[in-house]
PDB file of C-alpha atoms in Angstrom:
ATOM      1  CA  MET L   1      57.463  36.902  32.291  1.00 79.00           C
ATOM      2  CA  ASP L   2      56.170  33.309  31.905  1.00 83.00           C
ATOM      3  CA  THR L   3      56.429  33.734  28.146  1.00 85.00           C
ATOM      4  CA  TYR L   4      60.032  34.844  28.529  1.00 87.00           C
ATOM      5  CA  VAL L   5      60.830  31.854  30.751  1.00 88.00           C
ATOM      6  CA  GLU L   6      59.472  29.468  28.112  1.00 87.00           C
ATOM      7  CA  LEU L   7      61.357  31.339  25.410  1.00 88.00           C
ATOM      8  CA  LEU L   8      64.639  31.040  27.304  1.00 88.00           C
ATOM      9  CA  LYS L   9      64.081  27.313  27.891  1.00 88.00           C
ATOM     10  CA  SER L  10      63.492  26.794  24.191  1.00 84.00           C
ATOM     11  CA  ARG L  11      66.541  28.759  23.139  1.00 86.00           C
ATOM     12  CA  ARG L  12      68.647  27.008  25.775  1.00 87.00           C
ATOM     13  CA  ALA L  13      67.692  23.660  24.195  1.00 82.00           C
ATOM     14  CA  MET L  14      68.761  24.976  20.801  1.00 84.00           C
ATOM     15  CA  GLY L  15      72.070  26.162  22.242  1.00 88.00           C
ATOM     16  CA  SER L  16      72.627  22.789  23.871  1.00 86.00           C
ATOM     17  CA  ALA L  17      72.079  21.056  20.521  1.00 84.00           C
ATOM     18  CA  ARG L  18      74.693  23.322  18.915  1.00 88.00           C
ATOM     19  CA  ARG L  19      77.262  22.715  21.646  1.00 89.00           C
ATOM     20  CA  ASP L  20      76.692  18.953  21.590  1.00 87.00           C
ATOM     21  CA  PHE L  21      77.116  18.833  17.842  1.00 88.00           C
ATOM     22  CA  LEU L  22      80.377  20.740  17.956  1.00 90.00           C
ATOM     23  CA  ALA L  23      81.712  18.609  20.804  1.00 89.00           C
ATOM     24  CA  LYS L  24      80.567  15.163  19.686  1.00 87.00           C
ATOM     25  CA  ARG L  25      79.302  15.508  16.115  1.00 82.00           C
ATOM     26  CA  THR L  26      75.979  14.155  17.338  1.00 73.00           C
ATOM     27  CA  THR L  27      73.099  14.984  15.085  1.00 65.00           C
ATOM     28  CA  PRO L  28      70.648  17.509  16.503  1.00 60.00           C
ATOM     29  CA  SER L  29      67.907  14.861  16.609  1.00 61.00           C
ATOM     30  CA  GLN L  30      69.958  12.943  19.174  1.00 57.00           C
ATOM     31  CA  VAL L  31      70.020  15.861  21.611  1.00 52.00           C
ATOM     32  CA  PHE L  32      67.150  18.071  20.486  1.00 58.00           C
ATOM     33  CA  ASP L  33      63.546  17.156  19.755  1.00 63.00           C
ATOM     34  CA  ALA L  34      63.022  19.383  16.710  1.00 62.00           C
ATOM     35  CA  GLU L  35      59.525  18.024  16.094  1.00 66.00           C
ATOM     36  CA  GLN L  36      58.385  18.931  19.616  1.00 66.00           C
ATOM     37  CA  GLU L  37      60.144  22.284  19.388  1.00 65.00           C
ATOM     38  CA  LEU L  38      58.305  23.123  16.168  1.00 65.00           C
ATOM     39  CA  LYS L  39      55.030  22.017  17.725  1.00 70.00           C
ATOM     40  CA  ASP L  40      55.619  24.346  20.688  1.00 70.00           C
ATOM     41  CA  LEU L  41      56.928  27.166  18.520  1.00 75.00           C
ATOM     42  CA  GLY L  42      53.550  28.399  17.233  1.00 76.00           C
ATOM     43  CA  PRO L  43      51.923  29.035  20.614  1.00 83.00           C
ATOM     44  CA  LEU L  44      55.140  30.448  22.039  1.00 82.00           C
ATOM     45  CA  ARG L  45      55.518  32.860  19.127  1.00 84.00           C
ATOM     46  CA  ALA L  46      51.873  33.911  19.537  1.00 85.00           C
ATOM     47  CA  GLN L  47      52.447  34.606  23.229  1.00 87.00           C
ATOM     48  CA  LEU L  48      55.586  36.530  22.402  1.00 85.00           C
ATOM     49  CA  SER L  49      53.651  38.657  19.897  1.00 84.00           C
ATOM     50  CA  MET L  50      51.046  39.459  22.533  1.00 86.00           C
ATOM     51  CA  PHE L  51      53.202  39.944  25.602  1.00 85.00           C
ATOM     52  CA  GLY L  52      56.807  40.440  24.498  1.00 85.00           C
ATOM     53  CA  SER L  53      58.573  43.672  23.811  1.00 87.00           C
ATOM     54  CA  THR L  54      59.565  44.678  20.303  1.00 89.00           C
ATOM     55  CA  ALA L  55      63.253  44.219  21.131  1.00 89.00           C
ATOM     56  CA  VAL L  56      62.796  40.685  22.475  1.00 89.00           C
ATOM     57  CA  HIS L  57      60.572  39.757  19.545  1.00 89.00           C
ATOM     58  CA  ALA L  58      63.163  41.017  17.036  1.00 89.00           C
ATOM     59  CA  LEU L  59      66.018  39.213  18.788  1.00 90.00           C
ATOM     60  CA  ASP L  60      63.994  36.011  18.866  1.00 90.00           C
ATOM     61  CA  ASP L  61      63.357  36.355  15.127  1.00 90.00           C
ATOM     62  CA  LEU L  62      67.127  36.575  14.628  1.00 91.00           C
ATOM     63  CA  ALA L  63      67.679  33.562  16.893  1.00 89.00           C
ATOM     64  CA  LEU L  64      65.242  31.485  14.859  1.00 87.00           C
ATOM     65  CA  VAL L  65      66.829  32.524  11.570  1.00 90.00           C
ATOM     66  CA  GLY L  66      70.234  31.624  12.980  1.00 89.00           C
ATOM     67  CA  PHE L  67      69.030  28.244  14.161  1.00 86.00           C
ATOM     68  CA  THR L  68      67.401  27.512  10.805  1.00 86.00           C
ATOM     69  CA  GLN L  69      70.640  28.366   8.982  1.00 91.00           C
ATOM     70  CA  TRP L  70      72.551  26.163  11.399  1.00 89.00           C
ATOM     71  CA  MET L  71      70.191  23.210  10.869  1.00 87.00           C
ATOM     72  CA  LYS L  72      70.518  23.586   7.087  1.00 90.00           C
ATOM     73  CA  ALA L  73      74.315  23.646   7.336  1.00 92.00           C
ATOM     74  CA  ILE L  74      74.221  20.503   9.516  1.00 90.00           C
ATOM     75  CA  SER L  75      72.149  18.729   6.881  1.00 88.00           C
ATOM     76  CA  GLU L  76      74.564  19.750   4.127  1.00 92.00           C
ATOM     77  CA  TRP L  77      77.566  18.705   6.235  1.00 92.00           C
ATOM     78  CA  ARG L  78      75.994  15.312   6.879  1.00 89.00           C
ATOM     79  CA  ASP L  79      75.502  14.770   3.120  1.00 90.00           C
ATOM     80  CA  PHE L  80      79.153  15.602   2.394  1.00 91.00           C
ATOM     81  CA  ASP L  81      80.419  13.637   5.385  1.00 89.00           C
ATOM     82  CA  ASN L  82      78.533  10.487   4.369  1.00 88.00           C
ATOM     83  CA  ILE L  83      80.458  10.243   1.088  1.00 89.00           C
ATOM     84  CA  ALA L  84      83.732  11.833   2.272  1.00 85.00           C
ATOM     85  CA  ARG L  85      85.651   8.545   2.431  1.00 84.00           C
ATOM     86  CA  ALA L  86      84.928   7.754  -1.195  1.00 88.00           C
ATOM     87  CA  ASP L  87      85.253  11.281  -2.583  1.00 90.00           C
ATOM     88  CA  PRO L  88      88.108  13.636  -1.561  1.00 89.00           C
ATOM     89  CA  GLU L  89      86.171  16.650  -2.875  1.00 91.00           C
ATOM     90  CA  SER L  90      83.275  15.818  -0.551  1.00 89.00           C
ATOM     91  CA  ALA L  91      85.724  15.523   2.339  1.00 91.00           C
ATOM     92  CA  ARG L  92      87.007  19.033   1.583  1.00 93.00           C
ATOM     93  CA  LYS L  93      83.454  20.380   1.335  1.00 93.00           C
ATOM     94  CA  ALA L  94      82.553  18.685   4.618  1.00 92.00           C
ATOM     95  CA  GLU L  95      85.459  20.452   6.338  1.00 93.00           C
ATOM     96  CA  GLU L  96      84.428  23.805   4.842  1.00 95.00           C
ATOM     97  CA  LYS L  97      80.852  23.208   5.965  1.00 94.00           C
ATOM     98  CA  LEU L  98      82.082  22.358   9.445  1.00 94.00           C
ATOM     99  CA  GLU L  99      83.871  25.712   9.635  1.00 95.00           C
ATOM    100  CA  GLN L 100      80.658  27.419   8.516  1.00 96.00           C
ATOM    101  CA  ILE L 101      78.750  25.540  11.230  1.00 95.00           C
ATOM    102  CA  LYS L 102      81.225  26.783  13.856  1.00 95.00           C
ATOM    103  CA  THR L 103      80.720  30.366  12.689  1.00 95.00           C
ATOM    104  CA  LEU L 104      76.933  29.968  12.632  1.00 95.00           C
ATOM    105  CA  SER L 105      77.082  28.519  16.148  1.00 94.00           C
ATOM    106  CA  GLU L 106      79.104  31.472  17.418  1.00 94.00           C
ATOM    107  CA  ASN L 107      76.656  33.914  15.820  1.00 94.00           C
ATOM    108  CA  ALA L 108      73.656  32.082  17.275  1.00 92.00           C
ATOM    109  CA  ASP L 109      75.265  32.028  20.726  1.00 92.00           C
ATOM    110  CA  LEU L 110      75.805  35.782  20.530  1.00 93.00           C
ATOM    111  CA  ILE L 111      72.208  36.424  19.464  1.00 92.00           C
ATOM    112  CA  GLU L 112      70.893  34.225  22.276  1.00 91.00           C
ATOM    113  CA  LYS L 113      73.139  36.042  24.743  1.00 92.00           C
ATOM    114  CA  ARG L 114      71.676  39.378  23.595  1.00 91.00           C
ATOM    115  CA  LEU L 115      68.162  37.910  23.853  1.00 90.00           C
ATOM    116  CA  THR L 116      68.835  36.841  27.435  1.00 90.00           C
ATOM    117  CA  GLU L 117      70.291  40.255  28.264  1.00 89.00           C
ATOM    118  CA  ALA L 118      67.206  41.992  26.822  1.00 89.00           C
ATOM    119  CA  ILE L 119      64.885  39.800  28.866  1.00 88.00           C
ATOM    120  CA  LEU L 120      66.910  40.364  32.038  1.00 87.00           C
ATOM    121  CA  ALA L 121      66.904  44.116  31.433  1.00 86.00           C
ATOM    122  CA  GLU L 122      63.124  44.052  31.210  1.00 84.00           C
ATOM    123  CA  ALA L 123      62.858  41.883  34.325  1.00 79.00           C
ATOM    124  CA  ASP L 124      65.135  44.257  36.278  1.00 71.00           C
ATOM    125  CA  PHE L 125      62.947  47.174  35.248  1.00 66.00           C
ATOM    126  CA  LYS L 126      59.868  45.648  36.840  1.00 60.00           C
ATOM    127  CA  VAL L 127      59.384  46.647  40.471  1.00 50.00           C
ATOM    128  CA  PRO L 128      57.702  44.012  42.605  1.00 49.00           C
ATOM    129  CA  PHE L 129      54.489  45.015  44.279  1.00 46.00           C
ATOM    130  CA  LYS L 130      55.024  45.372  48.030  1.00 50.00           C
ATOM    131  CA  LEU L 131      51.773  45.043  49.893  1.00 44.00           C
ATOM    132  CA  GLU L 132      53.216  46.180  53.197  1.00 49.00           C
ATOM    133  CA  ARG L 133      54.224  49.538  51.723  1.00 48.00           C
ATOM    134  CA  TRP L 134      50.645  50.168  50.614  1.00 44.00           C
ATOM    135  CA  ARG L 135      49.138  49.027  53.904  1.00 46.00           C
ATOM    136  CA  SER L 136      51.243  51.487  55.849  1.00 50.00           C
ATOM    137  CA  PHE L 137      50.270  54.240  53.394  1.00 49.00           C
ATOM    138  CA  PHE L 138      46.568  53.568  53.863  1.00 47.00           C
ATOM    139  CA  ARG L 139      46.812  53.278  57.625  1.00 48.00           C
ATOM    140  CA  ARG L 140      48.715  56.480  57.976  1.00 50.00           C
ATOM    141  CA  ASP L 141      46.708  58.754  55.699  1.00 49.00           C
ATOM    142  CA  PHE L 142      43.233  57.287  55.373  1.00 46.00           C
ATOM    143  CA  VAL L 143      42.404  55.216  58.368  1.00 45.00           C
ATOM    144  CA  LYS L 144      41.416  56.982  61.574  1.00 48.00           C
ATOM    145  CA  ARG L 145      42.475  55.333  64.769  1.00 46.00           C
TER     146      ARG L 145
END
């Protein structure tokens, strides 16, 4: 479960970067430490491979692909937006890219929602160990008084 907690924190940061960009047009580097995220990604992915379910692993793969596509679209938008004032064609392309970014953000949000649902379903399946239940069992059937 610790691996899942770290995974959700990481994906929440990615989602926050997407929302901030759409709201304020801030670049992801202003709200999201991509370098640190990439540094943490390797160990987290290794833990997920060892301890995560196949469903969660597959959904996380999709989330990472979605985030990569989103980051690429942001970079392309920034290039068009930088020269939009001087070039009307670049302004049009920047607007088209912005619409693509909105769609990519919606898709990524949906994937992350499914990832969270899968993790919660696994967490709900786990039954906590209740020591008191076992103590009463042993006292009743195995311990003579």
